[in-house]
């Protein structure tokens, strides 16, 4: 087993990896930018190295500085987390060339899955359904018009180098296609240094469901069930849950089998996620495979009781998976809510400033994977994810009421957060009843925002009443036993309202 793991990341996922390493008796190395000197991941690691100024390109993506820190630390493995360099095949290769273990799949697999057209073709070869569309890059506009005309509009232009909604555009007509083709190609060239684009039939209101898979270097491959990820805003997931309220045992089994076929077809090793779209008729289609740990991995951990980070480390060290398919029987339900530093009232713009207070929720079935602490400044340089709140329950409704209770307990002051918005989303009947798909958030957003306005006004009113009462209480002539008890009553009802 490794002596020391180097974590090439920041925030909640770096903290998450440190926690698993601690339990395994492995030393940890953190890296940080000048903006993160006192961040939790730096304080919690056994040692830490500065890799540059705040912008990611000069720090968390600065391979030269990272390699220097890696050399000094003498770590024997690198955990990349998600984002940053986690899906950079050359970086993975360079680490391995130094004789250091990359905690993730091989550079070859990262390359194949990074090419969304290659991944799509691998699915076709593996007999896994894909969305109707092209298997070759679209050459020119006449080629595109023919394909789109055959399958019917709307269609999607997707970039081979994209993924996760990046470089994707919806096309409703031939005219729109004529206007968009070349622009899509040149934008893809700019963003991914790869101008290849392909076409897919646009599915109207699908579910976004992913399967967690795991493989070791000894030929063992298992599935750890699905995660329902349909509640997204601009392809940014907000809420995830498992099991999906939408799928039945038959579909669950088919999705797992399809995910395993793809995992085996590319000789995958480590933790992976296979994404599918599922339409209203419960037809499923492969979308892409992510070759890293996902943000939403904790909900799978909660229902399977498997520590996915520990498993990643064991598999990277050449050990066998600690479990077989037969050992995996998910129990209960888990929900994750992403806590972002953003203002729901101004179109979800990132909120920056110093966190003056932070109280984390506690209690049965509650887990918080946090990446920040009180006193820390939230800067505009990185993803605004502050942490994730995860709840578990014996069934969905238990997990859901725990989520609402825990969101009410979670208190972050000094910056705006997505907490109130998420609370209103969780209270919406579509979520309460588990009847939602990828378009639901757009449909209910205005309703949720008006609820949010009422909530904010209630809070202001409660604060104002509290203030008036406080002024009255402060007048010497009104001091006395009766007023004292009144004051208590006022402040407690004010607090109750503000908690709503
Ligand atoms: C699609 C799709 C419909 N049809 N592809 C978005 C993220 C990336 N992983 C793939 N995504 C989608 N691809 C076809 N052919 C729908 C999505 C999608 C989505 C679309 C609109 C609004 C919300 C969405 C949430 C998840 C996925």
Short mmCIF file of C-alpha atoms and ligand atoms in Angstrom, two decimals:
data_model
loop_
_atom_site.label_atom_id
_atom_site.label_comp_id
_atom_site.label_asym_id
_atom_site.label_seq_id
_atom_site.Cartn_x
_atom_site.Cartn_y
_atom_site.Cartn_z
CA UNK A 1 0.00 0.00 0.00
CA UNK A 2 1.05 3.60 -0.59
CA UNK A 3 2.85 5.57 2.13
CA UNK A 4 1.84 8.96 0.83
CA UNK A 5 -0.86 10.21 -1.56
CA UNK A 6 -0.51 13.54 -3.36
CA UNK A 7 -3.84 15.27 -3.98
CA UNK A 8 -3.79 17.42 -7.13
CA UNK A 9 -6.96 19.32 -6.26
CA UNK A 10 -8.62 21.71 -3.80
CA UNK A 11 -11.90 22.25 -1.96
CA UNK A 12 -14.33 19.61 -0.81
CA UNK A 13 -12.97 16.79 -2.95
CA UNK A 14 -9.42 17.27 -1.62
CA UNK A 15 -10.84 17.13 1.92
CA UNK A 16 -12.85 14.04 0.95
CA UNK A 17 -9.73 12.23 -0.28
CA UNK A 18 -7.76 13.23 2.84
CA UNK A 19 -10.47 11.70 5.05
CA UNK A 20 -10.20 8.30 3.35
CA UNK A 21 -6.39 8.38 3.40
CA UNK A 22 -6.44 9.13 7.16
CA UNK A 23 -8.59 6.07 7.78
CA UNK A 24 -6.15 3.95 5.76
CA UNK A 25 -3.10 5.31 7.58
CA UNK A 26 -1.77 6.99 4.43
CA UNK A 27 0.02 10.35 4.60
CA UNK A 28 -1.44 13.14 2.48
CA UNK A 29 0.06 15.99 0.48
CA UNK A 30 -2.02 19.02 -0.49
CA UNK A 31 -1.29 21.73 -3.04
CA UNK A 32 -2.65 25.26 -2.87
CA UNK A 33 -2.70 28.57 -4.64
CA UNK A 34 -1.98 31.90 -2.92
CA UNK A 35 -5.77 32.33 -2.53
CA UNK A 36 -6.11 29.02 -0.63
CA UNK A 37 -3.29 29.28 1.94
CA UNK A 38 -5.65 28.70 4.87
CA UNK A 39 -8.28 26.53 3.14
CA UNK A 40 -9.46 23.35 4.93
CA UNK A 41 -7.71 20.98 2.51
CA UNK A 42 -4.37 22.67 3.32
CA UNK A 43 -4.90 22.57 7.09
CA UNK A 44 -6.09 18.96 7.06
CA UNK A 45 -3.29 17.49 4.94
CA UNK A 46 -0.03 16.27 6.49
CA UNK A 47 2.00 18.57 4.25
CA UNK A 48 1.17 21.21 1.67
CA UNK A 49 2.93 23.02 -1.18
CA UNK A 50 2.12 26.31 -2.84
CA UNK A 51 1.87 25.88 -6.60
CA UNK A 52 1.29 29.47 -7.68
CA UNK A 53 -0.92 32.55 -7.78
CA UNK A 54 -4.75 32.36 -7.59
CA UNK A 55 -5.76 31.75 -11.24
CA UNK A 56 -6.11 27.97 -11.87
CA UNK A 57 -3.97 28.10 -15.00
CA UNK A 58 -1.09 29.32 -12.83
CA UNK A 59 -1.71 26.97 -9.88
CA UNK A 60 -3.99 23.90 -9.94
CA UNK A 61 -3.34 23.47 -13.67
CA UNK A 62 0.32 24.46 -13.48
CA UNK A 63 1.91 21.10 -14.28
CA UNK A 64 5.49 22.33 -13.84
CA UNK A 65 4.82 23.59 -10.31
CA UNK A 66 2.78 20.49 -9.46
CA UNK A 67 5.60 18.16 -10.60
CA UNK A 68 8.08 20.14 -8.53
CA UNK A 69 5.90 19.74 -5.41
CA UNK A 70 5.41 16.06 -6.24
CA UNK A 71 9.19 15.53 -6.43
CA UNK A 72 9.83 17.24 -3.10
CA UNK A 73 7.00 15.37 -1.36
CA UNK A 74 8.21 11.93 -2.51
CA UNK A 75 4.58 10.77 -2.66
CA UNK A 76 3.97 7.40 -4.31
CA UNK A 77 0.57 8.09 -5.84
CA UNK A 78 -1.49 10.99 -7.19
CA UNK A 79 -5.23 11.42 -6.68
CA UNK A 80 -6.59 13.96 -9.18
CA UNK A 81 -10.12 14.41 -7.75
CA UNK A 82 -12.53 15.76 -10.40
CA UNK A 83 -12.10 18.73 -12.74
CA UNK A 84 -8.65 20.36 -13.13
CA UNK A 85 -6.20 17.68 -14.41
CA UNK A 86 -8.35 14.62 -13.63
CA UNK A 87 -9.19 13.89 -17.28
CA UNK A 88 -5.91 15.01 -18.78
CA UNK A 89 -4.39 11.88 -20.35
CA UNK A 90 -0.94 13.46 -20.88
CA UNK A 91 -0.76 14.45 -17.23
CA UNK A 92 -1.71 10.90 -16.16
CA UNK A 93 0.95 9.52 -18.51
CA UNK A 94 3.63 11.93 -17.24
CA UNK A 95 2.93 10.87 -13.64
CA UNK A 96 3.26 7.19 -14.54
CA UNK A 97 6.46 7.88 -16.48
CA UNK A 98 7.97 9.14 -13.23
CA UNK A 99 7.17 5.79 -11.62
CA UNK A 100 4.37 7.29 -9.56
CA UNK A 101 0.91 5.69 -9.48
CA UNK A 102 -2.00 7.54 -11.05
CA UNK A 103 -5.17 6.87 -9.04
CA UNK A 104 -7.45 6.53 -12.03
CA UNK A 105 -7.79 4.62 -15.29
CA UNK A 106 -5.00 4.40 -17.87
CA UNK A 107 -4.10 7.35 -20.09
CA UNK A 108 -5.38 5.30 -23.08
CA UNK A 109 -8.84 4.93 -21.57
CA UNK A 110 -8.94 8.63 -20.59
CA UNK A 111 -8.10 9.48 -24.22
CA UNK A 112 -10.81 7.23 -25.71
CA UNK A 113 -13.53 8.46 -23.35
CA UNK A 114 -12.41 12.07 -23.78
CA UNK A 115 -13.23 11.69 -27.47
CA UNK A 116 -17.03 11.61 -27.27
CA UNK A 117 -17.29 10.20 -30.82
CA UNK A 118 -14.89 7.36 -30.04
CA UNK A 119 -16.85 6.58 -26.86
CA UNK A 120 -20.09 6.57 -28.85
CA UNK A 121 -18.61 4.15 -31.38
CA UNK A 122 -17.29 1.92 -28.61
CA UNK A 123 -20.85 1.73 -27.23
CA UNK A 124 -22.17 0.78 -30.69
CA UNK A 125 -19.51 -1.96 -31.02
CA UNK A 126 -20.46 -3.19 -27.53
CA UNK A 127 -24.14 -3.50 -28.52
CA UNK A 128 -25.18 -0.67 -26.21
CA UNK A 129 -27.86 1.67 -27.61
CA UNK A 130 -26.81 5.24 -28.44
CA UNK A 131 -29.01 8.19 -29.45
CA UNK A 132 -29.67 8.08 -33.25
CA UNK A 133 -27.01 10.17 -34.98
CA UNK A 134 -23.71 10.14 -36.85
CA UNK A 135 -20.81 7.76 -36.28
CA UNK A 136 -18.40 9.91 -38.30
CA UNK A 137 -17.66 13.61 -37.81
CA UNK A 138 -19.92 15.83 -39.94
CA UNK A 139 -17.87 16.98 -42.92
CA UNK A 140 -19.80 19.95 -44.25
CA UNK A 141 -23.21 21.56 -44.32
CA UNK A 142 -24.66 19.37 -47.08
CA UNK A 143 -23.59 16.26 -45.16
CA UNK A 144 -25.21 17.70 -42.01
CA UNK A 145 -28.44 18.64 -43.81
CA UNK A 146 -28.83 15.13 -45.16
CA UNK A 147 -28.32 13.43 -41.78
CA UNK A 148 -30.57 15.90 -39.93
CA UNK A 149 -33.27 15.68 -42.60
CA UNK A 150 -33.25 11.87 -42.34
CA UNK A 151 -33.63 11.77 -38.56
CA UNK A 152 -35.84 14.86 -38.28
CA UNK A 153 -35.48 18.04 -36.26
CA UNK A 154 -34.70 19.02 -33.56
CA UNK A 155 -31.10 17.74 -33.60
CA UNK A 156 -28.09 18.47 -31.46
CA UNK A 157 -24.65 19.46 -32.64
CA UNK A 158 -22.12 18.03 -30.20
CA UNK A 159 -18.34 18.52 -30.18
CA UNK A 160 -16.17 15.38 -30.14
CA UNK A 161 -13.87 17.12 -27.66
CA UNK A 162 -16.75 18.43 -25.53
CA UNK A 163 -18.90 16.51 -23.09
CA UNK A 164 -21.03 17.49 -20.10
CA UNK A 165 -23.01 19.85 -22.32
CA UNK A 166 -19.92 21.80 -23.42
CA UNK A 167 -20.01 22.77 -27.11
CA UNK A 168 -23.58 21.46 -27.46
CA UNK A 169 -26.31 23.30 -29.40
CA UNK A 170 -29.93 22.55 -30.20
CA UNK A 171 -30.97 22.97 -33.84
CA UNK A 172 -34.67 23.24 -34.74
CA UNK A 173 -34.58 23.73 -38.53
CA UNK A 174 -32.47 23.46 -41.67
CA UNK A 175 -31.97 27.25 -41.71
CA UNK A 176 -30.69 27.15 -38.14
CA UNK A 177 -28.37 24.31 -39.09
CA UNK A 178 -26.98 26.34 -42.02
CA UNK A 179 -26.32 29.24 -39.68
CA UNK A 180 -24.73 27.14 -36.95
CA UNK A 181 -22.57 24.41 -38.51
CA UNK A 182 -19.42 26.35 -39.28
CA UNK A 183 -19.64 28.37 -36.09
CA UNK A 184 -19.97 25.16 -34.06
CA UNK A 185 -16.89 23.74 -35.79
CA UNK A 186 -14.75 26.82 -35.25
CA UNK A 187 -15.88 27.13 -31.62
CA UNK A 188 -14.99 23.47 -31.06
CA UNK A 189 -11.58 24.12 -32.59
CA UNK A 190 -11.04 27.06 -30.24
CA UNK A 191 -12.30 25.34 -27.09
CA UNK A 192 -10.93 21.81 -27.55
CA UNK A 193 -8.30 22.16 -30.34
CA UNK A 194 -10.50 19.69 -32.23
CA UNK A 195 -13.03 20.88 -34.82
CA UNK A 196 -14.90 17.57 -35.11
CA UNK A 197 -18.62 17.80 -34.42
CA UNK A 198 -21.33 15.15 -34.74
CA UNK A 199 -25.11 15.13 -34.82
CA UNK A 200 -27.56 13.43 -32.51
CA UNK A 201 -31.35 13.41 -32.51
CA UNK A 202 -32.48 15.75 -29.71
CA UNK A 203 -34.48 13.83 -27.11
CA UNK A 204 -37.25 16.06 -25.82
CA UNK A 205 -37.52 15.49 -22.07
CA UNK A 206 -35.25 12.67 -20.98
CA UNK A 207 -33.98 11.56 -17.61
CA UNK A 208 -30.26 11.84 -16.99
CA UNK A 209 -29.17 8.69 -15.22
CA UNK A 210 -25.66 7.45 -14.56
CA UNK A 211 -24.26 4.12 -13.39
CA UNK A 212 -21.30 3.88 -11.02
CA UNK A 213 -18.92 1.14 -12.09
CA UNK A 214 -15.70 -0.16 -10.60
CA UNK A 215 -13.04 -2.44 -12.07
CA UNK A 216 -9.74 -3.80 -10.78
CA UNK A 217 -6.58 -5.04 -12.48
CA UNK A 218 -7.60 -8.69 -11.93
CA UNK A 219 -10.58 -8.79 -14.29
CA UNK A 220 -13.29 -7.99 -11.73
CA UNK A 221 -15.95 -5.49 -12.77
CA UNK A 222 -18.96 -4.43 -10.68
CA UNK A 223 -21.83 -1.97 -10.87
CA UNK A 224 -22.84 0.04 -7.79
CA UNK A 225 -26.21 1.18 -9.04
CA UNK A 226 -27.58 4.36 -10.55
CA UNK A 227 -27.79 8.02 -9.69
CA UNK A 228 -30.67 10.16 -10.94
CA UNK A 229 -29.16 13.49 -12.06
CA UNK A 230 -32.01 15.17 -13.93
CA UNK A 231 -32.18 18.29 -11.75
CA UNK A 232 -29.60 20.47 -13.51
CA UNK A 233 -29.24 24.13 -14.37
CA UNK A 234 -27.30 24.83 -17.57
CA UNK A 235 -25.83 21.29 -17.41
CA UNK A 236 -24.71 21.99 -13.85
CA UNK A 237 -26.16 19.32 -11.54
CA UNK A 238 -27.83 20.65 -8.39
CA UNK A 239 -29.58 17.68 -6.83
CA UNK A 240 -28.88 13.97 -7.28
CA UNK A 241 -30.54 10.94 -5.73
CA UNK A 242 -30.38 7.18 -5.63
CA UNK A 243 -32.32 5.05 -6.32
CA UNK A 244 -33.98 6.94 -9.19
CA UNK A 245 -37.73 7.26 -8.49
CA UNK A 246 -38.28 6.82 -12.25
CA UNK A 247 -36.73 3.45 -12.99
CA UNK A 248 -37.88 -0.07 -12.21
CA UNK A 249 -35.85 -3.21 -11.49
CA UNK A 250 -35.84 -4.37 -15.13
CA UNK A 251 -34.51 -1.05 -16.44
CA UNK A 252 -32.05 -0.83 -13.54
CA UNK A 253 -30.66 -4.21 -14.50
CA UNK A 254 -30.45 -3.33 -18.23
CA UNK A 255 -28.63 -0.06 -17.48
CA UNK A 256 -26.13 -1.84 -15.22
CA UNK A 257 -25.48 -4.52 -17.87
CA UNK A 258 -24.97 -1.87 -20.56
CA UNK A 259 -22.56 0.05 -18.30
CA UNK A 260 -20.60 -3.13 -17.55
CA UNK A 261 -20.30 -3.97 -21.27
CA UNK A 262 -18.67 -0.61 -21.96
CA UNK A 263 -16.43 -0.84 -18.89
CA UNK A 264 -15.18 -4.26 -20.01
CA UNK A 265 -14.85 -3.26 -23.67
CA UNK A 266 -12.19 -0.64 -22.85
CA UNK A 267 -10.37 -2.67 -20.17
CA UNK A 268 -11.28 -0.08 -17.62
CA UNK A 269 -9.55 -0.05 -14.21
CA UNK A 270 -10.76 2.08 -11.29
CA UNK A 271 -13.93 4.09 -10.60
CA UNK A 272 -15.97 5.16 -13.61
CA UNK A 273 -19.38 6.57 -14.41
CA UNK A 274 -21.44 5.69 -17.46
CA UNK A 275 -24.04 8.32 -18.37
CA UNK A 276 -27.35 7.52 -20.05
CA UNK A 277 -30.42 9.36 -21.24
CA UNK A 278 -33.68 7.56 -20.58
CA UNK A 279 -36.78 8.68 -22.49
CA UNK A 280 -40.41 8.66 -21.36
CA UNK A 281 -40.87 5.18 -22.89
CA UNK A 282 -37.94 3.96 -20.77
CA UNK A 283 -35.66 3.48 -23.77
CA UNK A 284 -32.08 4.17 -22.72
CA UNK A 285 -29.15 5.57 -24.68
CA UNK A 286 -25.45 5.77 -23.82
CA UNK A 287 -24.13 9.35 -23.65
CA UNK A 288 -20.57 9.35 -22.32
CA UNK A 289 -18.29 7.79 -19.73
CA UNK A 290 -16.53 9.85 -17.08
CA UNK A 291 -13.13 8.48 -16.15
CA UNK A 292 -12.95 9.97 -12.66
CA UNK A 293 -14.73 10.14 -9.33
CA UNK A 294 -17.94 12.17 -9.73
CA UNK A 295 -19.01 15.06 -7.50
CA UNK A 296 -22.15 13.07 -6.60
CA UNK A 297 -20.35 9.83 -5.62
CA UNK A 298 -21.36 10.11 -1.91
CA UNK A 299 -25.00 9.10 -2.52
CA UNK A 300 -23.73 5.77 -3.88
CA UNK A 301 -21.50 5.42 -0.81
CA UNK A 302 -24.46 6.04 1.51
CA UNK A 303 -26.65 3.27 0.05
CA UNK A 304 -23.88 0.71 -0.65
CA UNK A 305 -21.69 1.41 2.41
CA UNK A 306 -18.63 1.31 0.12
CA UNK A 307 -15.95 4.01 0.49
CA UNK A 308 -15.28 4.71 -3.20
CA UNK A 309 -12.09 6.67 -2.53
CA UNK A 310 -10.61 3.85 -0.45
CA UNK A 311 -11.60 1.44 -3.20
CA UNK A 312 -9.89 3.66 -5.80
CA UNK A 313 -6.71 3.67 -3.74
CA UNK A 314 -6.75 -0.11 -3.22
CA UNK A 315 -7.33 -0.82 -6.89
CA UNK A 316 -4.57 1.64 -7.91
CA UNK A 317 -2.21 -0.18 -5.54
CA UNK A 318 -2.93 -3.37 -7.51
CA UNK A 319 -5.24 -4.98 -4.95
CA UNK A 320 -8.44 -6.76 -5.86
CA UNK A 321 -11.80 -5.05 -5.43
CA UNK A 322 -12.91 -5.57 -1.82
CA UNK A 323 -16.36 -6.65 -3.01
CA UNK A 324 -18.08 -8.80 -5.58
CA UNK A 325 -21.31 -8.03 -7.41
CA UNK A 326 -23.22 -10.32 -5.05
CA UNK A 327 -22.03 -8.30 -2.02
CA UNK A 328 -23.63 -5.12 -3.33
CA UNK A 329 -27.22 -4.64 -2.25
CA UNK A 330 -28.09 -0.95 -1.95
CA UNK A 331 -30.05 -0.09 1.18
CA UNK A 332 -32.45 2.84 1.57
CA UNK A 333 -32.28 6.12 -0.30
CA UNK A 334 -29.76 8.96 -0.46
CA UNK A 335 -30.00 12.52 -1.77
CA UNK A 336 -27.28 15.07 -2.41
CA UNK A 337 -27.70 18.82 -2.60
CA UNK A 338 -24.82 20.90 -3.93
CA UNK A 339 -24.18 24.05 -1.91
CA UNK A 340 -22.93 26.80 -4.24
CA UNK A 341 -21.74 30.32 -3.44
CA UNK A 342 -24.25 31.96 -5.72
CA UNK A 343 -27.13 34.37 -5.54
CA UNK A 344 -30.49 32.91 -6.54
CA UNK A 345 -31.87 36.45 -6.81
CA UNK A 346 -29.44 37.70 -9.43
CA UNK A 347 -29.52 34.89 -11.95
CA UNK A 348 -27.24 32.62 -9.90
CA UNK A 349 -24.18 34.84 -10.25
CA UNK A 350 -21.25 33.67 -8.13
CA UNK A 351 -21.11 35.34 -4.72
CA UNK A 352 -17.73 36.29 -3.28
CA UNK A 353 -16.58 37.54 0.13
CA UNK A 354 -15.59 36.24 3.53
CA UNK A 355 -17.62 33.49 5.21
CA UNK A 356 -18.28 35.09 8.59
CA UNK A 357 -20.22 32.22 10.13
CA UNK A 358 -20.75 28.59 9.23
CA UNK A 359 -22.70 25.98 11.17
CA UNK A 360 -22.89 22.51 9.68
CA UNK A 361 -25.96 20.31 10.06
CA UNK A 362 -25.75 17.23 12.25
CA UNK A 363 -27.97 14.36 13.28
CA UNK A 364 -28.98 10.94 12.09
CA UNK A 365 -28.50 10.24 8.38
CA UNK A 366 -26.76 13.54 7.63
CA UNK A 367 -23.37 13.92 5.94
CA UNK A 368 -21.69 17.13 4.90
CA UNK A 369 -18.68 17.05 2.55
CA UNK A 370 -17.45 20.61 3.00
CA UNK A 371 -14.54 22.42 1.39
CA UNK A 372 -14.66 25.73 3.23
CA UNK A 373 -14.73 27.06 6.80
CA UNK A 374 -15.67 30.24 8.65
CA UNK A 375 -13.16 33.02 8.13
CA UNK A 376 -12.32 31.88 4.62
CA UNK A 377 -12.61 34.23 1.68
CA UNK A 378 -14.55 32.94 -1.34
CA UNK A 379 -12.72 34.23 -4.40
CA UNK A 380 -13.92 34.33 -8.01
CA UNK A 381 -11.06 32.10 -9.23
CA UNK A 382 -12.62 28.65 -8.83
CA UNK A 383 -15.85 26.69 -9.13
CA UNK A 384 -18.31 28.16 -6.56
CA UNK A 385 -19.07 24.75 -4.99
CA UNK A 386 -18.73 25.19 -1.21
CA UNK A 387 -19.66 21.65 -0.32
CA UNK A 388 -22.33 19.00 -0.57
CA UNK A 389 -25.06 18.06 1.84
CA UNK A 390 -26.00 14.39 1.68
CA UNK A 391 -28.79 12.66 3.57
CA UNK A 392 -29.68 9.01 3.89
CA UNK A 393 -32.95 7.40 4.96
CA UNK A 394 -34.54 3.95 4.96
CA UNK A 395 -36.74 5.25 2.14
CA UNK A 396 -36.97 8.29 -0.15
CA UNK A 397 -39.38 10.28 2.00
CA UNK A 398 -37.17 9.88 5.08
CA UNK A 399 -34.09 11.02 3.14
CA UNK A 400 -36.08 13.96 1.75
CA UNK A 401 -37.43 15.22 5.10
CA UNK A 402 -33.93 14.88 6.54
CA UNK A 403 -32.60 16.95 3.65
CA UNK A 404 -35.06 19.77 4.33
CA UNK A 405 -34.36 19.61 8.06
CA UNK A 406 -30.58 19.61 7.47
CA UNK A 407 -30.73 22.46 4.92
CA UNK A 408 -32.54 24.50 7.56
CA UNK A 409 -29.75 23.74 10.03
CA UNK A 410 -26.98 24.62 7.60
CA UNK A 411 -26.11 28.24 8.24
CA UNK A 412 -23.58 30.16 6.12
CA UNK A 413 -23.23 33.93 6.55
CA UNK A 414 -21.16 36.55 4.73
CA UNK A 415 -21.91 35.35 1.21
CA UNK A 416 -25.02 34.34 -0.70
CA UNK A 417 -25.58 30.62 -1.15
CA UNK A 418 -27.90 28.31 -3.03
CA UNK A 419 -29.37 27.00 0.27
CA UNK A 420 -32.70 28.92 0.16
CA UNK A 421 -33.19 28.09 -3.53
CA UNK A 422 -32.56 24.39 -2.92
CA UNK A 423 -34.97 24.40 0.04
CA UNK A 424 -37.74 25.72 -2.19
CA UNK A 425 -36.88 23.16 -4.89
CA UNK A 426 -37.08 20.30 -2.38
CA UNK A 427 -40.48 21.56 -1.19
CA UNK A 428 -41.92 21.61 -4.71
CA UNK A 429 -44.52 18.87 -5.41
CA UNK A 430 -42.59 17.64 -8.49
CA UNK A 431 -39.62 16.82 -6.27
CA UNK A 432 -41.70 15.67 -3.31
CA UNK A 433 -43.51 13.20 -5.56
CA UNK A 434 -40.37 12.19 -7.46
CA UNK A 435 -41.99 13.08 -10.78
CA UNK A 436 -39.37 15.09 -12.59
CA UNK A 437 -37.05 14.96 -15.63
CA UNK A 438 -34.37 17.16 -17.19
CA UNK A 439 -36.83 19.95 -18.08
CA UNK A 440 -38.56 20.12 -14.71
CA UNK A 441 -36.22 22.67 -13.11
CA UNK A 442 -36.78 25.12 -15.99
CA UNK A 443 -40.54 24.60 -15.69
CA UNK A 444 -40.71 25.19 -11.94
CA UNK A 445 -37.97 27.82 -11.65
CA UNK A 446 -40.28 30.87 -11.64
CA UNK A 447 -42.55 29.29 -9.03
CA UNK A 448 -39.52 28.45 -6.91
CA UNK A 449 -38.11 31.97 -7.26
CA UNK A 450 -41.40 33.60 -6.20
CA UNK A 451 -41.51 31.29 -3.16
CA UNK A 452 -37.97 32.40 -2.50
CA UNK A 453 -39.01 36.07 -2.60
CA UNK A 454 -41.75 35.42 -0.04
CA UNK A 455 -39.24 33.56 2.10
CA UNK A 456 -36.79 36.47 1.93
CA UNK A 457 -39.53 39.01 2.78
CA UNK A 458 -40.56 36.87 5.76
CA UNK A 459 -37.02 36.88 7.00
CA UNK A 460 -36.70 40.65 6.60
CA UNK A 461 -40.03 41.15 8.36
CA UNK A 462 -39.01 38.85 11.20
CA UNK A 463 -35.74 40.75 11.55
CA UNK A 464 -37.56 44.13 11.50
CA UNK A 465 -40.15 43.08 14.09
CA UNK A 466 -37.32 41.77 16.20
CA UNK A 467 -35.52 45.10 15.90
CA UNK A 468 -38.60 47.17 16.83
CA UNK A 469 -39.25 44.96 19.81
CA UNK A 470 -35.62 45.20 20.81
CA UNK A 471 -35.85 49.03 20.73
CA UNK A 472 -38.96 48.99 22.88
CA UNK A 473 -37.34 46.60 25.34
CA UNK A 474 -34.37 48.92 25.61
CA UNK A 475 -36.48 51.80 26.96
CA UNK A 476 -35.92 51.94 30.71
CA UNK A 477 -39.61 52.58 31.54
CA UNK A 478 -40.63 49.36 29.85
CA UNK A 479 -38.13 47.14 31.61
CA UNK A 480 -39.75 44.62 33.87
CA UNK A 481 -40.62 41.01 34.37
CA UNK A 482 -43.55 40.91 31.96
CA UNK A 483 -41.59 42.52 29.13
CA UNK A 484 -38.73 40.20 29.76
CA UNK A 485 -40.90 37.17 29.04
CA UNK A 486 -42.47 38.97 26.04
CA UNK A 487 -39.02 39.61 24.65
CA UNK A 488 -38.19 35.96 24.83
CA UNK A 489 -41.38 35.12 23.02
CA UNK A 490 -40.65 37.64 20.29
CA UNK A 491 -37.12 36.60 19.69
CA UNK A 492 -38.03 32.93 19.55
CA UNK A 493 -40.86 33.49 17.06
CA UNK A 494 -38.59 35.74 15.02
CA UNK A 495 -36.04 33.00 14.94
CA UNK A 496 -38.65 30.44 13.98
CA UNK A 497 -39.77 32.60 11.06
CA UNK A 498 -36.27 33.25 9.93
CA UNK A 499 -35.71 29.52 9.98
CA UNK A 500 -38.61 28.83 7.62
C1 LIG B 1 -28.69 15.22 -24.84
C2 LIG B 1 -30.00 15.56 -24.46
C3 LIG B 1 -31.03 15.27 -25.35
N1 LIG B 1 -30.76 14.65 -26.51
N2 LIG B 1 -28.48 14.59 -26.02
C4 LIG B 1 -26.39 17.43 -21.29
C5 LIG B 1 -25.13 17.07 -20.56
C6 LIG B 1 -24.43 16.07 -21.44
N3 LIG B 1 -23.80 15.04 -20.65
C7 LIG B 1 -25.50 15.55 -22.34
N4 LIG B 1 -26.68 16.33 -22.14
C8 LIG B 1 -27.82 16.08 -22.85
N5 LIG B 1 -27.64 15.47 -24.06
C9 LIG B 1 -29.50 14.32 -26.83
N6 LIG B 1 -29.26 13.71 -27.99
C10 LIG B 1 -30.21 16.15 -23.20
C11 LIG B 1 -29.11 16.42 -22.39
C12 LIG B 1 -29.39 16.95 -21.07
C13 LIG B 1 -30.18 18.11 -20.86
C14 LIG B 1 -30.72 18.87 -21.90
C15 LIG B 1 -31.50 20.00 -21.66
C16 LIG B 1 -31.75 20.40 -20.34
C17 LIG B 1 -31.21 19.70 -19.29
C18 LIG B 1 -30.43 18.54 -19.53
C19 LIG B 1 -29.92 17.83 -18.46
C20 LIG B 1 -29.16 16.70 -18.70
C21 LIG B 1 -28.92 16.27 -19.99
#
